[in-house]
Coordinates of C-alpha atoms in Angstrom, one line a residue:
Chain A
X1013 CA 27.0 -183.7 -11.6
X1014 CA 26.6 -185.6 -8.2
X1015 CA 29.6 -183.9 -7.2
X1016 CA 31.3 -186.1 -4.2
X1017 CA 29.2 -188.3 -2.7
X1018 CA 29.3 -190.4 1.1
X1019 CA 27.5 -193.1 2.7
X1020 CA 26.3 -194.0 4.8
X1021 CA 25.3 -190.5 6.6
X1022 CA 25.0 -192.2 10.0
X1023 CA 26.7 -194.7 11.3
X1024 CA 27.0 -196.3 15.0
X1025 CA 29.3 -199.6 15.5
X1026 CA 30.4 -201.6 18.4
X1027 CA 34.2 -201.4 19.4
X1028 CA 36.0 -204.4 17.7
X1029 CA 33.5 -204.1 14.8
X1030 CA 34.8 -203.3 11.2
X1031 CA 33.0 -201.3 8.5
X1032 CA 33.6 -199.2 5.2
X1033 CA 32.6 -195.5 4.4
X1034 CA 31.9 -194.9 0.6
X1035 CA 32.9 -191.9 -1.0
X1036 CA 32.8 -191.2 -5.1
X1037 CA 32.8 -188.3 -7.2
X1038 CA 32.2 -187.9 -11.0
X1039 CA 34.1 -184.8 -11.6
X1040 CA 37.1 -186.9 -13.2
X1041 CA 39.0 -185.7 -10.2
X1042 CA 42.5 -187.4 -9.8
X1043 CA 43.3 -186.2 -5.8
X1044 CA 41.2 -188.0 -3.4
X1045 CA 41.5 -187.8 0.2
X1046 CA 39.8 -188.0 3.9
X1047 CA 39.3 -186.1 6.7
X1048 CA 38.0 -186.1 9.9
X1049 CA 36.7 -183.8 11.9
X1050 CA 36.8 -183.2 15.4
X1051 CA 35.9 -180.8 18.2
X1052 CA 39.0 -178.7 19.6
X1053 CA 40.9 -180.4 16.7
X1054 CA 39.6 -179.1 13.4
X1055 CA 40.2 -181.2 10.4
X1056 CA 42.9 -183.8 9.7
X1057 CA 44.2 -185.8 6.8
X1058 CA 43.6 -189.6 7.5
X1059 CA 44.8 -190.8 3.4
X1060 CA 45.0 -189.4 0.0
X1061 CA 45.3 -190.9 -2.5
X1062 CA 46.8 -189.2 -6.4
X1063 CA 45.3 -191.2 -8.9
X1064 CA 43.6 -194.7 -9.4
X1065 CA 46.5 -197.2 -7.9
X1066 CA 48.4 -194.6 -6.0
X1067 CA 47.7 -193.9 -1.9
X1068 CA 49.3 -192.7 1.2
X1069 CA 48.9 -191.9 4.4
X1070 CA 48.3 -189.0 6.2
X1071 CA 48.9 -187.2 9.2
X1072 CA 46.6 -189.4 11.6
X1073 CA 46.4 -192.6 9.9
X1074 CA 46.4 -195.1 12.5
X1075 CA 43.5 -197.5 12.5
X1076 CA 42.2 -196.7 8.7
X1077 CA 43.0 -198.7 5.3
X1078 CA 42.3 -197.4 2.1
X1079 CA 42.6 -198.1 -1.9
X1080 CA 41.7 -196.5 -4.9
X1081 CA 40.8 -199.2 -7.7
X1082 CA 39.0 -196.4 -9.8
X1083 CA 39.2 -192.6 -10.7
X1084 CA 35.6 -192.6 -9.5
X1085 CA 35.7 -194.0 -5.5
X1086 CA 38.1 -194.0 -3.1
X1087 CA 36.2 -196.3 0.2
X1088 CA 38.1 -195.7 3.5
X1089 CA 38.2 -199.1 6.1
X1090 CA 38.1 -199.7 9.7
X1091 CA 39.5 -202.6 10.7
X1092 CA 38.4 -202.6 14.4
X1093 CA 36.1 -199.9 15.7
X1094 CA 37.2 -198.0 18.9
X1095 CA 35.9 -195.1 20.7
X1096 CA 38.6 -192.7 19.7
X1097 CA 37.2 -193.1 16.0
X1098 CA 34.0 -191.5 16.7
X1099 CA 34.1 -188.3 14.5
X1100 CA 32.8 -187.1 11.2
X1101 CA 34.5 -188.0 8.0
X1102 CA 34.6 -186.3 5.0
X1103 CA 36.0 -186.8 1.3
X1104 CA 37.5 -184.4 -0.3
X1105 CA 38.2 -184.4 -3.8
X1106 CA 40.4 -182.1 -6.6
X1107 CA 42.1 -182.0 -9.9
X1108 CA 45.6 -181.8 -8.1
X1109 CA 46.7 -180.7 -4.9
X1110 CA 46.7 -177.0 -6.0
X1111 CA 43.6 -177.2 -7.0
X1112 CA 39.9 -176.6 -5.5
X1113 CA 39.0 -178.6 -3.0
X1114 CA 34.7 -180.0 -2.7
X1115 CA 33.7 -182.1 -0.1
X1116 CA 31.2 -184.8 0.5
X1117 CA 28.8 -184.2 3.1
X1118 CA 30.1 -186.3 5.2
X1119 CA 29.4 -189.3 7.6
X1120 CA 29.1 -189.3 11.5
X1121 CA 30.5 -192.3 12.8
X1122 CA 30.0 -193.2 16.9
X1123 CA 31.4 -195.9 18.2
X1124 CA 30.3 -197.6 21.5
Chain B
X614 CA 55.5 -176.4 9.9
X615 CA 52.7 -174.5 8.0
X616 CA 49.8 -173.5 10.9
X617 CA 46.5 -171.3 10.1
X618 CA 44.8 -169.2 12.7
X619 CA 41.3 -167.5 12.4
X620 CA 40.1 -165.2 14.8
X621 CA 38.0 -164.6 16.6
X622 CA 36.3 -168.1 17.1
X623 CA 32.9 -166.9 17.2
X624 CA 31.2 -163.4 15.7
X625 CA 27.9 -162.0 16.7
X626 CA 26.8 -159.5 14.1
X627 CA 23.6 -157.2 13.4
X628 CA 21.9 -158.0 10.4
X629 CA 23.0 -155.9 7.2
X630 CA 26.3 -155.2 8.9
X631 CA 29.2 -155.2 6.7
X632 CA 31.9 -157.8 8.3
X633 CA 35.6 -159.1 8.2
X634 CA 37.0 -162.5 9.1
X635 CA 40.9 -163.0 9.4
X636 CA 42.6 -165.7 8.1
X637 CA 46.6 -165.9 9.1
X638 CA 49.0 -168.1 8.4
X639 CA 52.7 -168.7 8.9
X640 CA 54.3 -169.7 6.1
X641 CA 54.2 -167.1 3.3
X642 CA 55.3 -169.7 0.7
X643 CA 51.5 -170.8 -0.2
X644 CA 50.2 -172.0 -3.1
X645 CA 46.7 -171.0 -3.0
X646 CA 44.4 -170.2 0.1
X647 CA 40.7 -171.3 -0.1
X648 CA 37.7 -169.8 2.0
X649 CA 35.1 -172.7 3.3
X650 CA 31.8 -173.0 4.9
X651 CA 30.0 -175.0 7.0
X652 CA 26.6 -175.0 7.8
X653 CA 25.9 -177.3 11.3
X654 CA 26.0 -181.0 10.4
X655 CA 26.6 -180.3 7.1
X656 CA 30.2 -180.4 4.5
X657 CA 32.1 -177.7 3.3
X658 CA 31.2 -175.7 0.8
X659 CA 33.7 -174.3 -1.1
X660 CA 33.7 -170.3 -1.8
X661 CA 36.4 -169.1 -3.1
X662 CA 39.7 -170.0 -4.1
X663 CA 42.3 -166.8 -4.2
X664 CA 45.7 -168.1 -6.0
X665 CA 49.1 -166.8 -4.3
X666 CA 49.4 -164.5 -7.2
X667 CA 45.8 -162.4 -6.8
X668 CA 45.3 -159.9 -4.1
X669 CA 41.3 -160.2 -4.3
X670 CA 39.3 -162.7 -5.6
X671 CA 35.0 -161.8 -5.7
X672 CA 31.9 -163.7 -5.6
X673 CA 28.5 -162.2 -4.8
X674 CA 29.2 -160.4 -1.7
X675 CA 31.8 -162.1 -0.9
X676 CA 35.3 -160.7 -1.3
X677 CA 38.2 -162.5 -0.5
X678 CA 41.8 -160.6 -0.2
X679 CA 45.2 -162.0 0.1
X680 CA 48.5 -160.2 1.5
X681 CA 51.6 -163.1 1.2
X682 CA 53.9 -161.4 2.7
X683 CA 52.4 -160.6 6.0
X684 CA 50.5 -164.1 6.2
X685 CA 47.0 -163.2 6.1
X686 CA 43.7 -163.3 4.0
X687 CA 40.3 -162.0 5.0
X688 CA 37.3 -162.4 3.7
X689 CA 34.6 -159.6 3.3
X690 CA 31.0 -160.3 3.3
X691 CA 28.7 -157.0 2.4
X692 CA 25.4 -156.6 3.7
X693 CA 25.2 -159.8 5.7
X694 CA 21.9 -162.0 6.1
X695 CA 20.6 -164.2 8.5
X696 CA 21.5 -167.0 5.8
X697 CA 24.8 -166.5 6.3
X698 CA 25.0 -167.5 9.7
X699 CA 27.8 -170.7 9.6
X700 CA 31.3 -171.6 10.2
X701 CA 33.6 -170.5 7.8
X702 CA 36.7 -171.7 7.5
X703 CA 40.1 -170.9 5.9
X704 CA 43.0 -173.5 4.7
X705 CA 46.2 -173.5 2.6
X706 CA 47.8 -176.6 0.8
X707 CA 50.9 -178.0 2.1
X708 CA 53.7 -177.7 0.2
X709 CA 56.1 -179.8 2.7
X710 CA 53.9 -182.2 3.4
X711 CA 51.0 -184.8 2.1
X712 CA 50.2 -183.9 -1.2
X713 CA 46.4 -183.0 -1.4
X714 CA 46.4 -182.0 2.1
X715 CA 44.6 -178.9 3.1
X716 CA 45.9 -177.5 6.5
X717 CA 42.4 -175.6 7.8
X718 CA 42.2 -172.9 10.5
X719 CA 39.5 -174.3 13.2
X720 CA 37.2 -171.1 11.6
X721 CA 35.3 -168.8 12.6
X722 CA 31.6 -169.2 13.7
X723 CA 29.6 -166.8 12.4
X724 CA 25.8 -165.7 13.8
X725 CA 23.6 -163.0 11.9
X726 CA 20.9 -161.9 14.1
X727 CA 17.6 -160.5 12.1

């Protein structure tokens, strides 16, 4: 198993510019969701998502789409790069909320 | 609102020591509590997952406890090594809130000198 997967690992965009960070796993996980990460701030839930079909938001949401076509990937969108979006980003993904949590390895996003 | 706390922030240890991180957290009504680490640029790595109904939970040299009625877990790690040298972090699901979401403690950062 690949486990959870995220690319790119690097990223560096213009403010105003729009991108997508991938993120899959092949566990057969149903609970997908992203974080960032941030000095001071720890992590925080940006969207999660229960199953193929089914997302939300979470607590810091602002700025970020998401969907979840398949069981397998769950891509997370900018729409318009700015400054306060540089961070690092990670996917989680579980069984079910009560369930272990893995993580991708994460991508580090700066925007200019 | 469900908050986690780990202290201290940072912990300088002798190699082969035998050490203790805290993990506390205000609402008693978890489900689970989950020990991370992260290594510097790196994910998290998950290490052990105590459920609200065990009091330990064991994995190499790593021993994770869990007390729910005085919010806190710790987490034991026997002989440590250089190699373990990392940020360890602790977090509980919310119940109230987002499903899926993990609320983390901002961890503790960990250095083993040889």
């Amino acid at each position: 198993n690949a486990g959870v997967t995220q690319t790119p690992k690097f990223q560096v965009l213009k403010t105003g510019q729009s991108m997508t960070l991938q993120c899959a796993q092949d566990m057969n996980h149903e609970y997908m969701s992203w974080y960032r990460q941030d000095p001071g701030m720890g992590l925080r839930l940006i969207h999660y998502s229960v199953g193929a079909g089914i997302t939300d938001q979470g607590e810091v949401p602002n700025g970020y789409n998401v969907s979840r076509s398949t069981t397998e990937d769950f891509p997370l969108r900018l729409l318009s790069a700015a400054p306060s979006q540089t961070s690092v980003y990670f996917c989680a993904s579980s069984y079910g909320w009560s369930y272990e949590q893995y993580f991708g390895p994460g991508t580090r996003l700066t925007v200019t | 609102k469900q908050e986690v706390t780990q202290i201290p922030a940072a912990l300088s240890v002798p190699e082969g020591e035998n050490l203790v991180l805290n993990c506390s957290f205000t609402d008693s009504a978890i489900y689970n509590l989950q020990w991370f680490r992260q290594d510097p640029g790196k994910g998290l790595t998950s290490l052990l997952l105590i459920q609200s109904s065990q009091r330990e939970q064991t994995s190499g040299r790593l021993n994770a406890s869990l007390d729910k009625s005085s919010g806190r877990s710790t987490l034991y790690i026997a002989a440590s090594q250089p190699g373990d040298s990392a940020t360890y972090l602790c977090a509980v699901p919310n119940y109230g809130g987002s499903q899926g979401n993990l609320i983390f403690g901002k961890g503790t950062k960990l250095s083993v000198k040889p």
